Coordinates of C-alpha atoms (C1' of nucleotides) in Angstrom, one line a residue:
Chain A
X1 CA -6.5 19.8 7.6
X2 CA -9.9 19.3 6.1
X3 CA -10.5 15.7 5.0
X4 CA -14.2 16.0 4.5
X5 CA -14.0 15.8 0.7
X6 CA -11.3 13.2 0.4
X7 CA -12.1 10.5 -2.2
X8 CA -15.3 12.0 -3.4
X9 CA -16.1 10.8 -6.9
X10 CA -18.8 12.4 -9.1
X11 CA -20.8 10.1 -11.2
X12 CA -19.3 10.8 -14.7
X13 CA -21.1 8.1 -16.7
X14 CA -22.5 7.7 -20.1
X15 CA -22.4 4.1 -21.5
X16 CA -23.5 5.3 -24.9
X17 CA -20.3 7.3 -25.7
X18 CA -18.2 5.5 -28.3
X19 CA -14.3 5.7 -28.5
X20 CA -14.4 8.4 -31.2
X21 CA -17.4 10.4 -30.1
X22 CA -16.6 13.9 -28.8
X23 CA -13.9 14.7 -26.3
X24 CA -12.9 12.0 -23.9
X25 CA -13.2 14.6 -21.1
X26 CA -9.6 14.0 -20.2
X27 CA -10.4 10.5 -18.9
X28 CA -9.8 7.1 -20.4
X29 CA -12.8 5.1 -21.1
X30 CA -12.0 2.6 -18.3
X31 CA -11.7 5.4 -15.8
X32 CA -15.1 6.9 -16.4
X33 CA -16.6 3.4 -16.3
X34 CA -14.9 2.9 -13.0
X35 CA -16.3 6.2 -11.7
X36 CA -19.7 5.1 -12.9
X37 CA -19.6 1.8 -11.1
X38 CA -18.2 3.5 -8.1
X39 CA -21.2 5.8 -7.8
X40 CA -23.6 2.9 -8.5
X41 CA -22.1 1.0 -5.6
X42 CA -22.2 4.1 -3.4
X43 CA -25.9 4.7 -4.0
X44 CA -26.7 1.2 -3.1
X45 CA -27.6 -0.1 -6.6
X46 CA -25.0 -2.9 -5.9
X47 CA -25.2 -3.6 -2.1
X48 CA -22.1 -4.6 -0.1
X49 CA -21.5 -8.3 -0.3
X50 CA -23.5 -8.8 -3.5
X51 CA -22.1 -9.8 -6.8
X52 CA -21.7 -7.4 -9.7
X53 CA -22.9 -8.6 -13.1
X54 CA -20.3 -10.6 -14.9
X55 CA -17.5 -8.8 -16.7
X56 CA -19.0 -9.9 -20.0
X57 CA -22.4 -8.6 -19.1
X58 CA -20.9 -5.2 -17.9
X59 CA -18.8 -4.9 -21.0
X60 CA -21.7 -5.3 -23.3
X61 CA -23.9 -3.0 -21.2
X62 CA -21.2 -0.3 -21.4
X63 CA -20.5 -1.1 -25.0
X64 CA -16.8 -1.8 -24.6
X65 CA -14.5 -4.7 -25.1
X66 CA -13.7 -7.1 -22.3
X67 CA -10.2 -5.8 -21.8
X68 CA -11.5 -2.3 -21.2
X69 CA -14.0 -3.5 -18.6
X70 CA -11.4 -5.5 -16.9
X71 CA -9.2 -2.4 -16.6
X72 CA -12.1 -0.6 -15.0
X73 CA -12.8 -3.4 -12.6
X74 CA -9.1 -3.8 -11.8
X75 CA -9.0 -0.1 -10.7
X76 CA -11.8 -0.7 -8.3
X77 CA -10.0 -3.8 -6.9
X78 CA -7.0 -1.5 -6.3
X79 CA -9.2 1.0 -4.6
X80 CA -10.5 -1.7 -2.3
X81 CA -14.1 -1.3 -3.4
X82 CA -14.7 -4.8 -4.9
X83 CA -13.0 -8.1 -4.9
X84 CA -12.9 -10.8 -7.6
X85 CA -13.0 -14.5 -7.0
X86 CA -11.9 -16.8 -9.7
X87 CA -14.8 -18.9 -10.9
X88 CA -17.4 -17.2 -8.6
X89 CA -17.8 -13.6 -9.5
X90 CA -17.0 -10.0 -8.6
X91 CA -18.3 -8.9 -5.2
X92 CA -18.8 -5.5 -3.5
X93 CA -16.6 -5.5 -0.4
X94 CA -18.4 -5.1 2.9
X95 CA -17.0 -2.3 5.0
X96 CA -13.7 -2.6 6.8
X97 CA -13.7 -5.2 9.5
X98 CA -12.8 -5.4 13.1
X99 CA -9.2 -5.9 14.2
X100 CA -8.4 -2.8 12.2
X101 CA -7.3 -1.0 15.3
X102 CA -5.1 -3.9 16.4
X103 CA -2.6 -2.8 13.7
X104 CA -1.1 -0.4 16.2
X105 CA -1.2 -2.6 19.3
X106 CA 1.0 -5.5 20.2
X107 CA -1.7 -7.7 21.6
X108 CA -3.8 -7.3 18.5
X109 CA -1.8 -9.6 16.4
X110 CA -2.2 -12.9 18.4
X111 CA -4.7 -14.0 21.0
X112 CA -8.4 -13.2 21.2
X113 CA -9.7 -9.7 20.5
X114 CA -10.4 -7.5 23.4
X115 CA -14.1 -6.8 24.3
X116 CA -15.6 -3.5 23.5
X117 CA -18.2 -1.8 25.7
X118 CA -19.8 1.6 25.1
X119 CA -20.0 3.4 28.4
X120 CA -21.7 6.6 27.5
X121 CA -23.8 8.1 24.7
X122 CA -24.4 11.9 24.5
X123 CA -25.6 14.5 22.1
X124 CA -23.1 17.4 22.0
X125 CA -21.7 20.1 19.8
X126 CA -19.0 18.9 17.5
X127 CA -16.2 21.0 18.8
X128 CA -13.3 22.4 16.8
X129 CA -11.3 19.2 16.0
X130 CA -14.2 16.9 15.1
X131 CA -16.0 19.6 13.2
X132 CA -13.0 20.3 11.0
X133 CA -12.4 16.6 10.4
X134 CA -16.1 15.9 9.6
X135 CA -16.6 19.0 7.6
X136 CA -19.3 20.4 10.0
X137 CA -19.8 23.6 11.8
X138 CA -18.3 23.8 15.3
X139 CA -21.7 23.8 16.9
X140 CA -23.2 21.1 14.7
X141 CA -24.8 18.4 16.7
X142 CA -22.9 15.1 17.0
X143 CA -23.3 11.9 18.9
X144 CA -20.4 11.2 21.2
X145 CA -19.8 7.7 22.3
X146 CA -17.2 6.8 24.9
X147 CA -16.1 3.2 24.6
X148 CA -13.7 1.0 26.5
X149 CA -11.9 -2.0 25.2
X150 CA -10.9 -4.5 27.8
X151 CA -9.4 -7.9 28.0
X152 CA -9.7 -10.3 30.9
X153 CA -11.4 -7.4 32.8
X154 CA -8.5 -5.0 32.4
X155 CA -9.0 -1.8 30.4
X156 CA -6.7 -1.5 27.4
X157 CA -8.1 1.3 25.2
X158 CA -10.2 4.4 25.7
X159 CA -12.1 5.6 22.7
X160 CA -14.1 8.8 22.1
X161 CA -16.2 8.6 18.9
X162 CA -18.0 11.5 17.2
X163 CA -20.8 10.8 14.7
X164 CA -22.7 13.5 12.8
X165 CA -26.2 13.4 14.3
X166 CA -27.8 13.9 10.9
X167 CA -26.8 10.5 9.6
X168 CA -26.8 8.7 12.9
X169 CA -30.0 9.9 14.5
X170 CA -31.3 6.4 14.9
X171 CA -28.5 5.7 17.5
X172 CA -29.3 8.7 19.6
X173 CA -32.0 7.1 21.7
X174 CA -30.0 3.9 22.5
X175 CA -28.6 3.1 25.9
X176 CA -24.9 2.3 26.1
X177 CA -25.6 -1.3 26.6
X178 CA -27.5 -1.6 23.4
X179 CA -24.3 -1.1 21.2
X180 CA -22.7 -4.3 20.0
X181 CA -19.0 -4.9 20.1
X182 CA -18.6 -4.3 16.4
X183 CA -19.7 -0.8 15.5
X184 CA -19.2 -0.6 11.7
X185 CA -21.6 -3.4 10.8
X186 CA -24.0 -1.8 13.3
X187 CA -23.7 1.5 11.4
X188 CA -24.5 -0.3 8.2
X189 CA -27.6 -2.1 9.6
X190 CA -29.1 0.7 11.6
X191 CA -28.1 3.8 9.6
X192 CA -27.2 2.6 6.2
X193 CA -23.7 3.9 6.5
X194 CA -21.0 1.6 5.1
X195 CA -17.5 2.5 6.4
X196 CA -15.2 1.7 3.5
X197 CA -11.9 3.1 4.5
X198 CA -10.2 5.2 7.2
X199 CA -7.1 7.2 8.0
X200 CA -5.3 6.5 11.2
X201 CA -3.1 9.1 12.7
X202 CA -0.7 8.1 15.4
X203 CA 0.8 10.5 18.0
X204 CA 2.4 10.4 21.4
X205 CA 0.5 11.9 24.4
X206 CA 0.5 11.8 28.2
X207 CA -2.7 10.6 29.8
X208 CA -5.0 13.2 31.3
X209 CA -6.1 12.3 34.9
X210 CA -9.6 11.2 34.1
X211 CA -8.7 9.0 31.2
X212 CA -5.7 7.6 33.0
X213 CA -8.1 6.5 35.8
X214 CA -10.4 4.7 33.4
X215 CA -7.4 2.9 32.0
X216 CA -6.1 2.1 35.5
X217 CA -2.8 3.9 34.8
X218 CA -1.2 6.8 36.6
X219 CA -1.9 10.3 35.3
X220 CA 0.7 11.5 32.8
X221 CA 1.5 8.0 31.8
X222 CA 3.0 7.7 28.2
X223 CA 0.2 6.9 25.8
X224 CA -0.4 6.6 22.1
X225 CA -3.2 8.5 20.5
X226 CA -4.7 7.1 17.3
X227 CA -7.0 9.6 15.6
X228 CA -9.2 8.0 13.0
X229 CA -11.3 9.5 10.3
X230 CA -13.6 7.0 8.6
X231 CA -15.2 7.4 5.2
X232 CA -18.3 5.9 3.6
X233 CA -18.4 4.6 0.0
X234 CA -19.0 8.0 -1.4
X235 CA -15.9 9.3 0.3
X236 CA -17.7 11.4 2.9
X237 CA -16.2 11.6 6.4
X238 CA -18.6 9.9 8.7
X239 CA -16.8 9.1 12.0
X240 CA -14.1 10.8 14.0
X241 CA -12.5 8.7 16.7
X242 CA -9.8 9.2 19.2
X243 CA -8.3 6.1 20.7
X244 CA -5.8 6.2 23.7
X245 CA -3.8 3.3 24.9
X246 CA -0.7 2.5 26.9
X247 CA 2.4 3.4 24.8
X248 CA 4.1 0.2 26.1
X249 CA 1.6 -1.8 24.0
X250 CA 2.1 0.0 20.8
X251 CA 3.5 -1.6 17.7
X252 CA 3.5 -0.9 14.0
X253 CA 5.2 -2.1 10.9
X254 CA 5.5 -0.3 7.6
X255 CA 7.1 -1.1 4.3
X256 CA 9.4 1.5 2.8
X257 CA 10.0 1.8 -0.9
Chain B
X1 CA 11.4 -14.1 12.9
X2 CA 13.8 -14.7 10.1
X3 CA 13.5 -12.2 7.2
X4 CA 16.7 -13.1 5.5
X5 CA 14.9 -14.8 2.6
X6 CA 12.0 -12.4 2.2
X7 CA 11.2 -11.5 -1.4
X8 CA 13.9 -13.7 -3.0
X9 CA 13.0 -14.6 -6.5
X10 CA 14.7 -17.4 -8.4
X11 CA 15.5 -16.7 -12.1
X12 CA 12.8 -18.8 -13.7
X13 CA 13.2 -17.8 -17.3
X14 CA 13.0 -19.3 -20.7
X15 CA 11.8 -17.0 -23.5
X16 CA 11.5 -19.9 -25.9
X17 CA 8.6 -21.6 -24.1
X18 CA 5.4 -21.2 -26.0
X19 CA 1.9 -21.1 -24.5
X20 CA 1.2 -24.8 -25.0
X21 CA 4.7 -26.2 -24.5
X22 CA 4.9 -28.4 -21.4
X23 CA 3.6 -27.5 -17.9
X24 CA 3.4 -23.8 -17.1
X25 CA 5.0 -24.6 -13.8
X26 CA 2.0 -23.2 -12.0
X27 CA 2.9 -19.7 -13.2
X28 CA 1.3 -17.5 -15.8
X29 CA 3.6 -16.5 -18.6
X30 CA 3.6 -12.9 -17.5
X31 CA 4.7 -14.0 -14.0
X32 CA 7.7 -15.9 -15.2
X33 CA 8.7 -13.1 -17.5
X34 CA 8.4 -10.7 -14.5
X35 CA 10.6 -13.0 -12.5
X36 CA 13.1 -13.2 -15.3
X37 CA 13.3 -9.4 -15.6
X38 CA 13.6 -9.1 -11.8
X39 CA 16.7 -11.3 -11.7
X40 CA 18.2 -9.5 -14.7
X41 CA 17.8 -6.3 -12.8
X42 CA 19.2 -7.7 -9.6
X43 CA 22.3 -9.0 -11.3
X44 CA 23.0 -5.6 -12.8
X45 CA 22.2 -6.4 -16.4
X46 CA 19.9 -3.4 -16.2
X47 CA 21.5 -0.9 -13.8
X48 CA 19.4 1.3 -11.6
X49 CA 18.3 4.5 -13.4
X50 CA 18.8 3.0 -16.8
X51 CA 16.0 2.4 -19.2
X52 CA 14.8 -1.1 -20.1
X53 CA 14.2 -2.0 -23.7
X54 CA 10.9 -0.8 -25.0
X55 CA 7.9 -3.0 -24.3
X56 CA 7.7 -3.9 -28.0
X57 CA 11.3 -5.0 -28.0
X58 CA 10.9 -7.1 -24.9
X59 CA 7.7 -8.6 -26.1
X60 CA 9.3 -9.9 -29.3
X61 CA 12.5 -11.0 -27.4
X62 CA 10.3 -13.1 -25.1
X63 CA 8.1 -14.2 -27.9
X64 CA 4.8 -12.9 -26.4
X65 CA 2.2 -10.4 -27.3
X66 CA 2.3 -6.8 -26.2
X67 CA -0.4 -7.3 -23.6
X68 CA 1.4 -10.1 -21.9
X69 CA 4.6 -8.1 -21.6
X70 CA 2.6 -5.2 -20.3
X71 CA 1.2 -7.4 -17.6
X72 CA 4.7 -8.5 -16.6
X73 CA 6.0 -4.9 -16.5
X74 CA 2.9 -3.8 -14.6
X75 CA 3.7 -6.3 -11.8
X76 CA 7.2 -4.9 -11.5
X77 CA 5.8 -1.4 -11.2
X78 CA 3.6 -2.7 -8.4
X79 CA 6.6 -4.2 -6.7
X80 CA 8.4 -0.8 -6.9
X81 CA 11.2 -2.2 -9.1
X82 CA 10.6 -0.1 -12.2
X83 CA 8.7 3.0 -13.2
X84 CA 7.2 3.9 -16.6
X85 CA 7.1 7.4 -18.1
X86 CA 4.7 8.0 -20.9
X87 CA 6.6 8.9 -24.0
X88 CA 10.1 8.3 -22.5
X89 CA 10.5 4.7 -21.5
X90 CA 10.6 2.2 -18.6
X91 CA 13.3 2.8 -16.0
X92 CA 14.9 0.8 -13.2
X93 CA 14.2 2.6 -10.0
X94 CA 17.2 3.7 -8.0
X95 CA 17.1 2.6 -4.4
X96 CA 14.9 4.1 -1.7
X97 CA 15.7 7.7 -1.0
X98 CA 16.3 9.7 2.1
X99 CA 13.5 11.1 4.1
X100 CA 12.3 7.6 4.4
X101 CA 12.9 7.7 8.1
X102 CA 11.0 11.0 8.5
X103 CA 7.7 9.0 8.0
X104 CA 7.6 8.4 11.7
X105 CA 8.7 11.9 12.9
X106 CA 6.8 15.1 13.0
X107 CA 9.6 17.3 12.0
X108 CA 10.3 15.1 8.9
X109 CA 7.3 16.4 7.0
X110 CA 8.1 20.1 6.7
X111 CA 11.2 22.0 7.1
X112 CA 14.8 21.0 6.2
X113 CA 16.0 17.5 6.8
X114 CA 18.2 17.0 9.8
X115 CA 21.9 16.5 9.4
X116 CA 23.4 13.0 9.8
X117 CA 26.8 12.4 11.2
X118 CA 28.4 9.0 11.8
X119 CA 30.2 9.1 15.2
X120 CA 31.7 5.6 15.3
X121 CA 32.6 2.7 13.1
X122 CA 33.5 -0.6 14.6
X123 CA 33.9 -4.2 13.5
X124 CA 32.0 -6.5 16.0
X125 CA 30.2 -9.8 16.2
X126 CA 26.7 -9.6 15.0
X127 CA 24.9 -10.5 18.2
X128 CA 21.6 -12.3 18.5
X129 CA 19.1 -9.7 17.1
X130 CA 21.1 -8.5 14.1
X131 CA 22.2 -12.0 13.3
X132 CA 18.7 -13.3 13.1
X133 CA 17.5 -10.4 11.1
X134 CA 20.4 -10.6 8.6
X135 CA 20.4 -14.4 8.4
X136 CA 24.0 -14.6 9.9
X137 CA 25.6 -16.6 12.6
X138 CA 25.7 -14.9 16.0
X139 CA 29.4 -14.5 15.8
X140 CA 29.6 -13.4 12.2
X141 CA 31.5 -10.1 11.7
X142 CA 29.5 -7.0 11.1
X143 CA 30.3 -3.4 10.7
X144 CA 28.5 -1.3 13.4
X145 CA 28.0 2.4 12.8
X146 CA 26.6 4.7 15.3
X147 CA 25.0 7.8 13.8
X148 CA 23.4 10.9 15.1
X149 CA 20.8 13.0 13.3
X150 CA 20.8 16.6 14.5
X151 CA 19.1 19.8 13.6
X152 CA 20.3 23.3 14.5
X153 CA 22.9 21.6 16.7
X154 CA 20.4 19.6 18.7
X155 CA 20.5 15.8 18.5
X156 CA 17.2 14.3 17.4
X157 CA 17.8 10.6 16.6
X158 CA 20.3 8.0 17.6
X159 CA 21.0 5.2 15.1
X160 CA 22.9 1.9 15.5
X161 CA 23.5 0.3 12.1
X162 CA 24.7 -3.2 11.4
X163 CA 26.2 -4.2 8.0
X164 CA 27.4 -7.7 7.1
X165 CA 31.2 -7.3 6.8
X166 CA 31.3 -9.6 3.8
X167 CA 29.4 -7.2 1.6
X168 CA 30.6 -3.9 3.2
X169 CA 34.3 -4.6 3.7
X170 CA 35.2 -1.5 1.7
X171 CA 33.7 0.7 4.4
X172 CA 35.6 -1.0 7.3
X173 CA 38.7 1.2 6.9
X174 CA 36.9 4.5 6.8
X175 CA 36.9 7.1 9.5
X176 CA 33.5 8.3 10.8
X177 CA 33.9 11.6 9.1
X178 CA 34.2 10.0 5.7
X179 CA 30.6 8.8 5.7
X180 CA 28.3 11.2 3.8
X181 CA 24.8 12.2 5.1
X182 CA 23.0 9.8 2.7
X183 CA 24.1 6.3 3.3
X184 CA 22.1 4.3 0.7
X185 CA 23.6 6.0 -2.4
X186 CA 26.9 5.5 -0.7
X187 CA 26.3 1.8 -0.3
X188 CA 25.5 1.6 -4.0
X189 CA 28.6 3.5 -5.1
X190 CA 31.1 1.9 -2.8
X191 CA 29.8 -1.6 -2.3
X192 CA 27.5 -2.2 -5.2
X193 CA 24.6 -2.7 -2.8
X194 CA 21.3 -1.2 -3.9
X195 CA 18.7 -0.8 -1.1
X196 CA 15.4 -1.4 -2.8
X197 CA 13.0 -1.7 0.1
X198 CA 12.9 -1.9 3.9
X199 CA 10.6 -2.9 6.7
X200 CA 10.2 -0.5 9.6
X201 CA 9.1 -1.8 12.9
X202 CA 7.9 0.8 15.5
X203 CA 7.9 0.2 19.3
X204 CA 7.9 2.1 22.5
X205 CA 10.9 2.2 24.7
X206 CA 12.5 4.1 27.5
X207 CA 15.9 5.6 26.9
X208 CA 18.9 3.8 28.4
X209 CA 21.2 6.3 30.2
X210 CA 24.0 6.4 27.6
X211 CA 21.7 7.0 24.7
X212 CA 19.6 9.4 26.6
X213 CA 22.8 11.4 27.2
X214 CA 23.7 11.6 23.5
X215 CA 20.1 12.8 22.8
X216 CA 20.3 15.3 25.6
X217 CA 17.3 13.8 27.3
X218 CA 16.9 12.4 30.8
X219 CA 17.4 8.6 31.3
X220 CA 14.2 6.7 31.1
X221 CA 12.6 9.3 28.8
X222 CA 9.8 7.9 26.6
X223 CA 11.2 7.1 23.2
X224 CA 10.2 5.5 19.9
X225 CA 12.4 2.7 18.5
X226 CA 12.2 2.1 14.8
X227 CA 13.9 -1.2 13.8
X228 CA 14.6 -1.3 10.1
X229 CA 15.6 -4.2 8.0
X230 CA 16.7 -3.2 4.5
X231 CA 16.8 -5.4 1.4
X232 CA 18.7 -5.3 -1.8
X233 CA 17.2 -5.9 -5.3
X234 CA 17.6 -9.7 -4.9
X235 CA 15.6 -9.6 -1.7
X236 CA 18.6 -10.3 0.6
X237 CA 18.7 -8.5 4.0
X238 CA 21.6 -6.1 3.9
X239 CA 21.2 -3.7 6.8
X240 CA 19.8 -3.8 10.3
X241 CA 19.2 -0.5 11.9
X242 CA 17.8 0.7 15.2
X243 CA 16.7 4.3 15.5
X244 CA 15.7 5.9 18.8
X245 CA 14.1 9.3 19.1
X246 CA 12.0 11.3 21.5
X247 CA 8.5 9.9 21.6
X248 CA 7.1 13.4 21.7
X249 CA 8.2 13.8 18.1
X250 CA 6.6 10.7 16.7
X251 CA 3.9 10.7 14.1
X252 CA 2.5 8.2 11.7
X253 CA -0.4 7.9 9.3
X254 CA -1.9 4.8 7.9
X255 CA -4.8 4.0 5.7
X256 CA -7.2 1.2 6.7
X257 CA -9.2 -0.8 4.3
Chain C
dA1 C1' -21.9 -28.6 -18.2
dA2 C1' -22.4 -23.9 -17.7
dG3 C1' -20.8 -19.7 -15.8
dT4 C1' -17.3 -17.1 -13.8
dG5 C1' -12.8 -14.7 -13.8
dG6 C1' -7.6 -15.3 -15.6
dT7 C1' -4.5 -15.3 -19.5
dC8 C1' -3.1 -14.4 -24.1
dT9 C1' -3.1 -12.9 -29.0
dA10 C1' -2.4 -9.7 -32.9
dG11 C1' -3.4 -6.2 -34.2
dA12 C1' -5.1 -0.6 -34.1
dC13 C1' -5.0 4.2 -32.8
dC14 C1' -3.8 7.9 -29.4
dA15 C1' -0.9 10.9 -26.2
dC16 C1' 3.4 12.2 -24.8
dC17 C1' 8.4 13.2 -25.4
dG18 C1' 12.6 14.7 -27.5
dA19 C1' 15.6 15.6 -31.5
Chain D
dC1 C1' 9.2 13.4 -36.9
dG2 C1' 10.0 8.7 -34.8
dG3 C1' 9.9 6.3 -30.6
dT4 C1' 7.8 5.6 -26.2
dG5 C1' 4.1 4.0 -23.2
dG6 C1' -1.4 4.2 -22.7
dT7 C1' -5.8 2.7 -24.4
dC8 C1' -8.8 -0.3 -26.9
dT9 C1' -10.6 -4.1 -29.8
dA10 C1' -12.6 -8.8 -30.8
dG11 C1' -11.8 -12.6 -30.4
dA12 C1' -9.5 -17.4 -28.2
dC13 C1' -8.5 -20.8 -24.7
dC14 C1' -7.7 -22.0 -19.8
dA15 C1' -8.7 -22.6 -14.7
dC16 C1' -11.8 -22.5 -11.0
dT17 C1' -16.5 -23.1 -9.0
dT18 C1' -21.1 -24.8 -8.6
dA19 C1' -24.8 -27.6 -9.7

DNA sequence: AAGTGGTCTAGACCACCGA
DNA sequence: CGGTGGTCTAGACCACTTA
């Protein structure tokens, strides 16, 4: 599977077009306004955390009625790009937070979050799996982080993270100890990469000897592997991450409709 | 946890109330209209699969503008209760389909669906876990089905299903062979119970000897346990189901935002 | 009080569907 | 063709937040 182009939105956008003028290009007015706002957010014109102009201001800027602008904004709320607060304004959401991983693990729900510590940083070739996921060539240079999550001194999760060197060059010279516990805000500050959404894939696996050792479990122990592909605001794949943890700790809940 | 009352909606409903009349009861007009429609669907006034009246007809019946009625209908679409088809109408969704279980299993995605065969039907006391989930007393009578899903003659999943006897009495006298492969449509036809949504809980487990045998795996083999609680249109818990399958076959994908 | 989003109205026209 | 939902307008008033 190639996810590299998932959720990429071109900047179709021309506020001057009136309802009757020319072909609607197969899109409703609110949809192209939404696409326009999306790309303006992605390019940093409206930074994460900042408020957008009020819906009235946007409506008049785009030359549409309030209801139409509300439809456009509503679609961005659905997509998780912005959030609206009654009486305050419309805000660009900051990237996804921490605790996102805890979804799959029992101890994530209650109690303190585990610590996270980067144990190695290396520049390597992407390799088949990460290359395909990130839309790179197999030999493209990536930064590979190995990271351990621990609690009360006991290792819980082993993570292997691949970042395209091109966008994350500023992390290449850091020592492992210089990485903070929360990586996504760090990506944003240091590299201008906002992680906006991710896909997590869960599968069963038995621990390879070396990883088992770092998790203080016997080789071949049942484990859950979560393969994450993270995307920036423009929908480009920016991080490939493999997390391994004890299967006994796994947990998930899903709604079926 | 007690899920028995999840998603229960009272029938707040009075089409005659105008925008200014009395307190809005903390609810927007569209919200109470949605609640009204919800309960009218749950009571069978609008059967599953049937069309609702047109939005114009509903709007004039409730004495609101089109936009308001659209907001109410939109919220029911979000909740998965109805679906709208451009040019055709608004339809009450039939219950959740099959293949819903396959979400967690690798072989569910592609290839034919496995067969399902009920192997035993018994009337028993609910027991602690099912009682709590279904909101019953521990000694309340339930129907317990044991069911095997197989493919090409090989057993894949073992299911233990608990149904409150009160609502499923008409199934109590059936022989195992009289149950069809798809249970939810069967519940609807025979017992008037429409399964509208469900919560699936995933956890790791090692197979007990007896179940391992029926899955043709060694005792203690790593397995995934999916605990499902299914709800009818009124939001009452109607089925508790425990599914066990080989952990090697497990698979899940989730979006993180 | 001023500014924001949330709700609501009473229309209009368009796009899709089926007889 | 008539009926359905989808889009859009140009207002109005309400509820929440902040100063």
